[in-house]
Amino acid sequence: CASAREEEEAAKKLEEEKAAKDKAEALGLAEEEKRKAEAQKKKTEDTKRAMAAISTPKGEMSFFQKVPEKIKDLEINYSFLQSYMQESKKQYDEAFEDLQAEIKKLQTTLTDMRTKGEALTLDTAERVRNLENRTAAWGAAQREQARVATLDHARLLEQLAAAQAKQRWWLHLETLALLAVVWVVSVGVRQ
């Protein structure tokens, strides 16, 4: 009879602990769960001591003593596992958030680099076009200067040839005048 009462009290304690644990889980407070788990562990140890006080034949624990102990052990393990899973989930969530932020940052950097690269390519292409246009204009100016220089050279050669022809004509005219003077002098001397 006394052992049945003790077993009922142990069962009530288990139900109270389970109800408290369910309440803590509903609130979602990991800290409270840890405290409850520690309290439950302490109660389990107290229950173990109380059960040890109950004598059983041959010093073995009865089935009714083993079951609540196993249930409490399982509840404690479940509580620790649940806390561990929640902590792990938080850590993984934070890690994934960090990764997503890093990926977003890299995408922004790549977009900026692509934009700058395109702008630089356009600027370089524009400079190349300007240089090509200037080179073409300079080449055309050089060709025009060469053509003008060739024309000036030809004109100067013509002027030189004309001046030489004119000079020869004057030379011939002077020679004729000199011959005429010599003839006049020689005719005048003979008379």
PDB file of C-alpha atoms in Angstrom:
ATOM      1  CA  CYS A   1       0.000   0.000   0.000  1.00  0.00           C
ATOM      2  CA  ALA A   2       2.806   2.376   0.924  1.00  0.00           C
ATOM      3  CA  SER A   3       4.698   1.477  -2.191  1.00  0.00           C
ATOM      4  CA  ALA A   4       1.590   2.085  -4.335  1.00  0.00           C
ATOM      5  CA  ARG A   5       1.249   5.564  -2.772  1.00  0.00           C
ATOM      6  CA  GLU A   6       4.886   6.308  -3.434  1.00  0.00           C
ATOM      7  CA  GLU A   7       4.474   5.159  -6.995  1.00  0.00           C
ATOM      8  CA  GLU A   8       1.409   7.383  -7.400  1.00  0.00           C
ATOM      9  CA  GLU A   9       3.346  10.308  -5.939  1.00  0.00           C
ATOM     10  CA  ALA A  10       6.215   9.609  -8.312  1.00  0.00           C
ATOM     11  CA  ALA A  11       3.746   9.438 -11.222  1.00  0.00           C
ATOM     12  CA  LYS A  12       2.204  12.778 -10.113  1.00  0.00           C
ATOM     13  CA  LYS A  13       5.663  14.320  -9.913  1.00  0.00           C
ATOM     14  CA  LEU A  14       6.385  13.086 -13.424  1.00  0.00           C
ATOM     15  CA  GLU A  15       3.118  14.560 -14.696  1.00  0.00           C
ATOM     16  CA  GLU A  16       3.842  17.892 -12.987  1.00  0.00           C
ATOM     17  CA  GLU A  17       7.336  17.953 -14.420  1.00  0.00           C
ATOM     18  CA  LYS A  18       5.999  17.081 -17.851  1.00  0.00           C
ATOM     19  CA  ALA A  19       3.335  19.797 -17.600  1.00  0.00           C
ATOM     20  CA  ALA A  20       5.983  22.338 -16.539  1.00  0.00           C
ATOM     21  CA  LYS A  21       8.211  21.237 -19.379  1.00  0.00           C
ATOM     22  CA  ASP A  22       5.360  21.521 -21.916  1.00  0.00           C
ATOM     23  CA  LYS A  23       4.626  25.012 -20.609  1.00  0.00           C
ATOM     24  CA  ALA A  24       8.281  26.017 -21.021  1.00  0.00           C
ATOM     25  CA  GLU A  25       8.337  24.554 -24.528  1.00  0.00           C
ATOM     26  CA  ALA A  26       5.170  26.458 -25.408  1.00  0.00           C
ATOM     27  CA  LEU A  27       6.823  29.675 -24.304  1.00  0.00           C
ATOM     28  CA  GLY A  28       9.899  28.714 -26.325  1.00  0.00           C
ATOM     29  CA  LEU A  29      12.387  29.853 -23.721  1.00  0.00           C
ATOM     30  CA  ALA A  30      15.575  27.839 -23.990  1.00  0.00           C
ATOM     31  CA  GLU A  31      16.909  29.194 -20.701  1.00  0.00           C
ATOM     32  CA  GLU A  32      13.799  28.177 -18.816  1.00  0.00           C
ATOM     33  CA  GLU A  33      13.999  24.765 -20.393  1.00  0.00           C
ATOM     34  CA  LYS A  34      17.553  24.378 -19.160  1.00  0.00           C
ATOM     35  CA  ARG A  35      16.498  25.366 -15.659  1.00  0.00           C
ATOM     36  CA  LYS A  36      13.587  22.948 -15.809  1.00  0.00           C
ATOM     37  CA  ALA A  37      15.869  20.209 -17.089  1.00  0.00           C
ATOM     38  CA  GLU A  38      18.246  20.812 -14.218  1.00  0.00           C
ATOM     39  CA  ALA A  39      15.323  20.828 -11.743  1.00  0.00           C
ATOM     40  CA  GLN A  40      13.984  17.682 -13.342  1.00  0.00           C
ATOM     41  CA  LYS A  41      17.379  16.063 -13.099  1.00  0.00           C
ATOM     42  CA  LYS A  42      17.496  16.960  -9.408  1.00  0.00           C
ATOM     43  CA  LYS A  43      13.990  15.561  -8.880  1.00  0.00           C
ATOM     44  CA  THR A  44      15.003  12.428 -10.745  1.00  0.00           C
ATOM     45  CA  GLU A  45      17.937  11.983  -8.421  1.00  0.00           C
ATOM     46  CA  ASP A  46      15.630  12.558  -5.435  1.00  0.00           C
ATOM     47  CA  THR A  47      13.204  10.008  -6.835  1.00  0.00           C
ATOM     48  CA  LYS A  48      16.026   7.558  -7.398  1.00  0.00           C
ATOM     49  CA  ARG A  49      17.111   7.969  -3.800  1.00  0.00           C
ATOM     50  CA  ALA A  50      13.509   7.526  -2.611  1.00  0.00           C
ATOM     51  CA  MET A  51      13.070   4.449  -4.802  1.00  0.00           C
ATOM     52  CA  ALA A  52      16.349   3.070  -3.529  1.00  0.00           C
ATOM     53  CA  ALA A  53      14.955   3.341  -0.035  1.00  0.00           C
ATOM     54  CA  ILE A  54      12.101   1.027  -1.009  1.00  0.00           C
ATOM     55  CA  SER A  55      13.338  -2.452  -0.511  1.00  0.00           C
ATOM     56  CA  THR A  56      12.844  -5.005  -3.178  1.00  0.00           C
ATOM     57  CA  PRO A  57      13.766  -8.594  -3.072  1.00  0.00           C
ATOM     58  CA  LYS A  58      17.407  -9.377  -3.836  1.00  0.00           C
ATOM     59  CA  GLY A  59      18.273  -5.599  -4.025  1.00  0.00           C
ATOM     60  CA  GLU A  60      16.810  -5.216  -7.507  1.00  0.00           C
ATOM     61  CA  MET A  61      14.551  -2.358  -8.601  1.00  0.00           C
ATOM     62  CA  SER A  62      10.984  -3.234  -9.381  1.00  0.00           C
ATOM     63  CA  PHE A  63       9.429  -2.616 -12.779  1.00  0.00           C
ATOM     64  CA  PHE A  64       7.479   0.323 -11.331  1.00  0.00           C
ATOM     65  CA  GLN A  65      10.694   1.853 -10.076  1.00  0.00           C
ATOM     66  CA  LYS A  66      12.557   1.371 -13.368  1.00  0.00           C
ATOM     67  CA  VAL A  67       9.855   2.764 -15.670  1.00  0.00           C
ATOM     68  CA  PRO A  68       9.585   6.252 -14.102  1.00  0.00           C
ATOM     69  CA  GLU A  69      13.368   6.445 -13.952  1.00  0.00           C
ATOM     70  CA  LYS A  70      13.660   5.580 -17.629  1.00  0.00           C
ATOM     71  CA  ILE A  71      10.890   8.028 -18.515  1.00  0.00           C
ATOM     72  CA  LYS A  72      12.656  10.829 -16.647  1.00  0.00           C
ATOM     73  CA  ASP A  73      15.945   9.971 -18.315  1.00  0.00           C
ATOM     74  CA  LEU A  74      14.237  10.062 -21.683  1.00  0.00           C
ATOM     75  CA  GLU A  75      12.568  13.400 -20.880  1.00  0.00           C
ATOM     76  CA  ILE A  76      15.896  14.873 -19.801  1.00  0.00           C
ATOM     77  CA  ASN A  77      17.573  13.581 -22.940  1.00  0.00           C
ATOM     78  CA  TYR A  78      14.705  14.904 -25.044  1.00  0.00           C
ATOM     79  CA  SER A  79      14.946  18.302 -23.358  1.00  0.00           C
ATOM     80  CA  PHE A  80      18.702  18.490 -23.980  1.00  0.00           C
ATOM     81  CA  LEU A  81      18.245  17.328 -27.541  1.00  0.00           C
ATOM     82  CA  GLN A  82      15.568  19.930 -28.151  1.00  0.00           C
ATOM     83  CA  SER A  83      17.757  22.682 -26.678  1.00  0.00           C
ATOM     84  CA  TYR A  84      20.681  21.515 -28.793  1.00  0.00           C
ATOM     85  CA  MET A  85      18.527  21.489 -31.928  1.00  0.00           C
ATOM     86  CA  GLN A  86      17.231  25.006 -31.235  1.00  0.00           C
ATOM     87  CA  GLU A  87      20.761  26.318 -30.675  1.00  0.00           C
ATOM     88  CA  SER A  88      21.973  24.552 -33.805  1.00  0.00           C
ATOM     89  CA  LYS A  89      19.089  26.019 -35.802  1.00  0.00           C
ATOM     90  CA  LYS A  90      19.934  29.518 -34.543  1.00  0.00           C
ATOM     91  CA  GLN A  91      23.577  29.064 -35.458  1.00  0.00           C
ATOM     92  CA  TYR A  92      22.749  27.706 -38.909  1.00  0.00           C
ATOM     93  CA  ASP A  93      20.261  30.521 -39.496  1.00  0.00           C
ATOM     94  CA  GLU A  94      22.894  33.092 -38.530  1.00  0.00           C
ATOM     95  CA  ALA A  95      25.484  31.401 -40.730  1.00  0.00           C
ATOM     96  CA  PHE A  96      23.091  31.340 -43.692  1.00  0.00           C
ATOM     97  CA  GLU A  97      22.177  34.990 -43.117  1.00  0.00           C
ATOM     98  CA  ASP A  98      25.876  35.854 -43.096  1.00  0.00           C
ATOM     99  CA  LEU A  99      26.394  33.874 -46.293  1.00  0.00           C
ATOM    100  CA  GLN A 100      23.434  35.534 -47.977  1.00  0.00           C
ATOM    101  CA  ALA A 101      24.712  38.968 -46.962  1.00  0.00           C
ATOM    102  CA  GLU A 102      28.162  38.083 -48.279  1.00  0.00           C
ATOM    103  CA  ILE A 103      26.701  36.782 -51.555  1.00  0.00           C
ATOM    104  CA  LYS A 104      24.642  39.939 -51.969  1.00  0.00           C
ATOM    105  CA  LYS A 105      27.729  42.048 -51.289  1.00  0.00           C
ATOM    106  CA  LEU A 106      29.727  40.085 -53.887  1.00  0.00           C
ATOM    107  CA  GLN A 107      26.927  40.443 -56.441  1.00  0.00           C
ATOM    108  CA  THR A 108      26.873  44.206 -55.871  1.00  0.00           C
ATOM    109  CA  THR A 109      30.649  44.371 -56.239  1.00  0.00           C
ATOM    110  CA  LEU A 110      30.545  42.322 -59.447  1.00  0.00           C
ATOM    111  CA  THR A 111      27.795  44.524 -60.869  1.00  0.00           C
ATOM    112  CA  ASP A 112      29.824  47.640 -60.049  1.00  0.00           C
ATOM    113  CA  MET A 113      32.943  46.132 -61.607  1.00  0.00           C
ATOM    114  CA  ARG A 114      31.021  45.139 -64.739  1.00  0.00           C
ATOM    115  CA  THR A 115      29.569  48.651 -65.035  1.00  0.00           C
ATOM    116  CA  LYS A 116      32.994  50.246 -64.578  1.00  0.00           C
ATOM    117  CA  GLY A 117      34.515  47.807 -67.087  1.00  0.00           C
ATOM    118  CA  GLU A 118      31.864  48.620 -69.678  1.00  0.00           C
ATOM    119  CA  ALA A 119      32.364  52.359 -69.112  1.00  0.00           C
ATOM    120  CA  LEU A 120      36.129  51.943 -69.441  1.00  0.00           C
ATOM    121  CA  THR A 121      35.699  49.912 -72.642  1.00  0.00           C
ATOM    122  CA  LEU A 122      33.434  52.571 -74.143  1.00  0.00           C
ATOM    123  CA  ASP A 123      35.872  55.324 -73.126  1.00  0.00           C
ATOM    124  CA  THR A 124      38.812  53.432 -74.627  1.00  0.00           C
ATOM    125  CA  ALA A 125      36.892  52.774 -77.851  1.00  0.00           C
ATOM    126  CA  GLU A 126      36.032  56.482 -78.096  1.00  0.00           C
ATOM    127  CA  ARG A 127      39.672  57.443 -77.565  1.00  0.00           C
ATOM    128  CA  VAL A 128      40.796  54.971 -80.237  1.00  0.00           C
ATOM    129  CA  ARG A 129      38.237  56.430 -82.676  1.00  0.00           C
ATOM    130  CA  ASN A 130      39.446  59.960 -81.881  1.00  0.00           C
ATOM    131  CA  LEU A 131      43.074  58.918 -82.433  1.00  0.00           C
ATOM    132  CA  GLU A 132      42.166  57.213 -85.710  1.00  0.00           C
ATOM    133  CA  ASN A 133      40.302  60.334 -86.878  1.00  0.00           C
ATOM    134  CA  ARG A 134      43.183  62.594 -85.865  1.00  0.00           C
ATOM    135  CA  THR A 135      45.693  60.273 -87.540  1.00  0.00           C
ATOM    136  CA  ALA A 136      43.608  60.234 -90.713  1.00  0.00           C
ATOM    137  CA  ALA A 137      43.282  64.046 -90.637  1.00  0.00           C
ATOM    138  CA  TRP A 138      47.037  64.429 -89.992  1.00  0.00           C
ATOM    139  CA  GLY A 139      47.797  62.014 -92.853  1.00  0.00           C
ATOM    140  CA  ALA A 140      45.499  63.955 -95.175  1.00  0.00           C
ATOM    141  CA  ALA A 141      47.147  67.235 -94.118  1.00  0.00           C
ATOM    142  CA  GLN A 142      50.610  65.740 -94.737  1.00  0.00           C
ATOM    143  CA  ARG A 143      49.550  64.491 -98.167  1.00  0.00           C
ATOM    144  CA  GLU A 144      48.117  67.919 -98.984  1.00  0.00           C
ATOM    145  CA  GLN A 145      51.326  69.611 -97.833  1.00  0.00           C
ATOM    146  CA  ALA A 146      53.358  67.178 -99.952  1.00  0.00           C
ATOM    147  CA  ARG A 147      51.129  67.917-102.977  1.00  0.00           C
ATOM    148  CA  VAL A 148      51.442  71.670-102.435  1.00  0.00           C
ATOM    149  CA  ALA A 149      55.212  71.339-101.967  1.00  0.00           C
ATOM    150  CA  THR A 150      55.424  69.316-105.203  1.00  0.00           C
ATOM    151  CA  LEU A 151      53.388  71.944-107.064  1.00  0.00           C
ATOM    152  CA  ASP A 152      55.520  74.745-105.602  1.00  0.00           C
ATOM    153  CA  HIS A 153      58.668  72.865-106.591  1.00  0.00           C
ATOM    154  CA  ALA A 154      57.350  72.370-110.150  1.00  0.00           C
ATOM    155  CA  ARG A 155      56.362  76.037-110.365  1.00  0.00           C
ATOM    156  CA  LEU A 156      59.783  77.124-109.098  1.00  0.00           C
ATOM    157  CA  LEU A 157      61.483  74.835-111.627  1.00  0.00           C
ATOM    158  CA  GLU A 158      59.361  76.393-114.394  1.00  0.00           C
ATOM    159  CA  GLN A 159      60.213  79.873-113.131  1.00  0.00           C
ATOM    160  CA  LEU A 160      63.894  78.934-113.017  1.00  0.00           C
ATOM    161  CA  ALA A 161      63.736  77.486-116.516  1.00  0.00           C
ATOM    162  CA  ALA A 162      61.942  80.627-117.721  1.00  0.00           C
ATOM    163  CA  ALA A 163      64.492  82.841-115.974  1.00  0.00           C
ATOM    164  CA  GLN A 164      67.358  80.848-117.475  1.00  0.00           C
ATOM    165  CA  ALA A 165      65.742  81.109-120.923  1.00  0.00           C
ATOM    166  CA  LYS A 166      65.251  84.832-120.417  1.00  0.00           C
ATOM    167  CA  GLN A 167      68.819  85.186-119.237  1.00  0.00           C
ATOM    168  CA  ARG A 168      70.063  83.297-122.321  1.00  0.00           C
ATOM    169  CA  TRP A 169      68.013  85.537-124.551  1.00  0.00           C
ATOM    170  CA  TRP A 170      69.506  88.609-122.871  1.00  0.00           C
ATOM    171  CA  LEU A 171      72.907  87.049-123.154  1.00  0.00           C
ATOM    172  CA  HIS A 172      72.349  86.478-126.851  1.00  0.00           C
ATOM    173  CA  LEU A 173      71.042  90.012-127.192  1.00  0.00           C
ATOM    174  CA  GLU A 174      74.068  91.416-125.359  1.00  0.00           C
ATOM    175  CA  THR A 175      76.373  89.299-127.478  1.00  0.00           C
ATOM    176  CA  LEU A 176      74.667  90.613-130.617  1.00  0.00           C
ATOM    177  CA  ALA A 177      74.864  94.163-129.311  1.00  0.00           C
ATOM    178  CA  LEU A 178      78.519  93.689-128.528  1.00  0.00           C
ATOM    179  CA  LEU A 179      79.146  92.250-131.963  1.00  0.00           C
ATOM    180  CA  ALA A 180      77.284  95.150-133.469  1.00  0.00           C
ATOM    181  CA  VAL A 181      79.433  97.582-131.474  1.00  0.00           C
ATOM    182  CA  VAL A 182      82.592  95.746-132.565  1.00  0.00           C
ATOM    183  CA  TRP A 183      81.474  95.836-136.175  1.00  0.00           C
ATOM    184  CA  VAL A 184      80.620  99.499-135.974  1.00  0.00           C
ATOM    185  CA  VAL A 185      83.976 100.178-134.377  1.00  0.00           C
ATOM    186  CA  SER A 186      85.779  98.033-136.922  1.00  0.00           C
ATOM    187  CA  VAL A 187      83.903  99.761-139.825  1.00  0.00           C
ATOM    188  CA  GLY A 188      84.622 103.129-138.264  1.00  0.00           C
ATOM    189  CA  VAL A 189      88.280 102.385-137.904  1.00  0.00           C
ATOM    190  CA  ARG A 190      88.588 101.291-141.478  1.00  0.00           C
ATOM    191  CA  GLN A 191      87.324 104.461-142.791  1.00  0.00           C
TER     192      GLN A 191
END
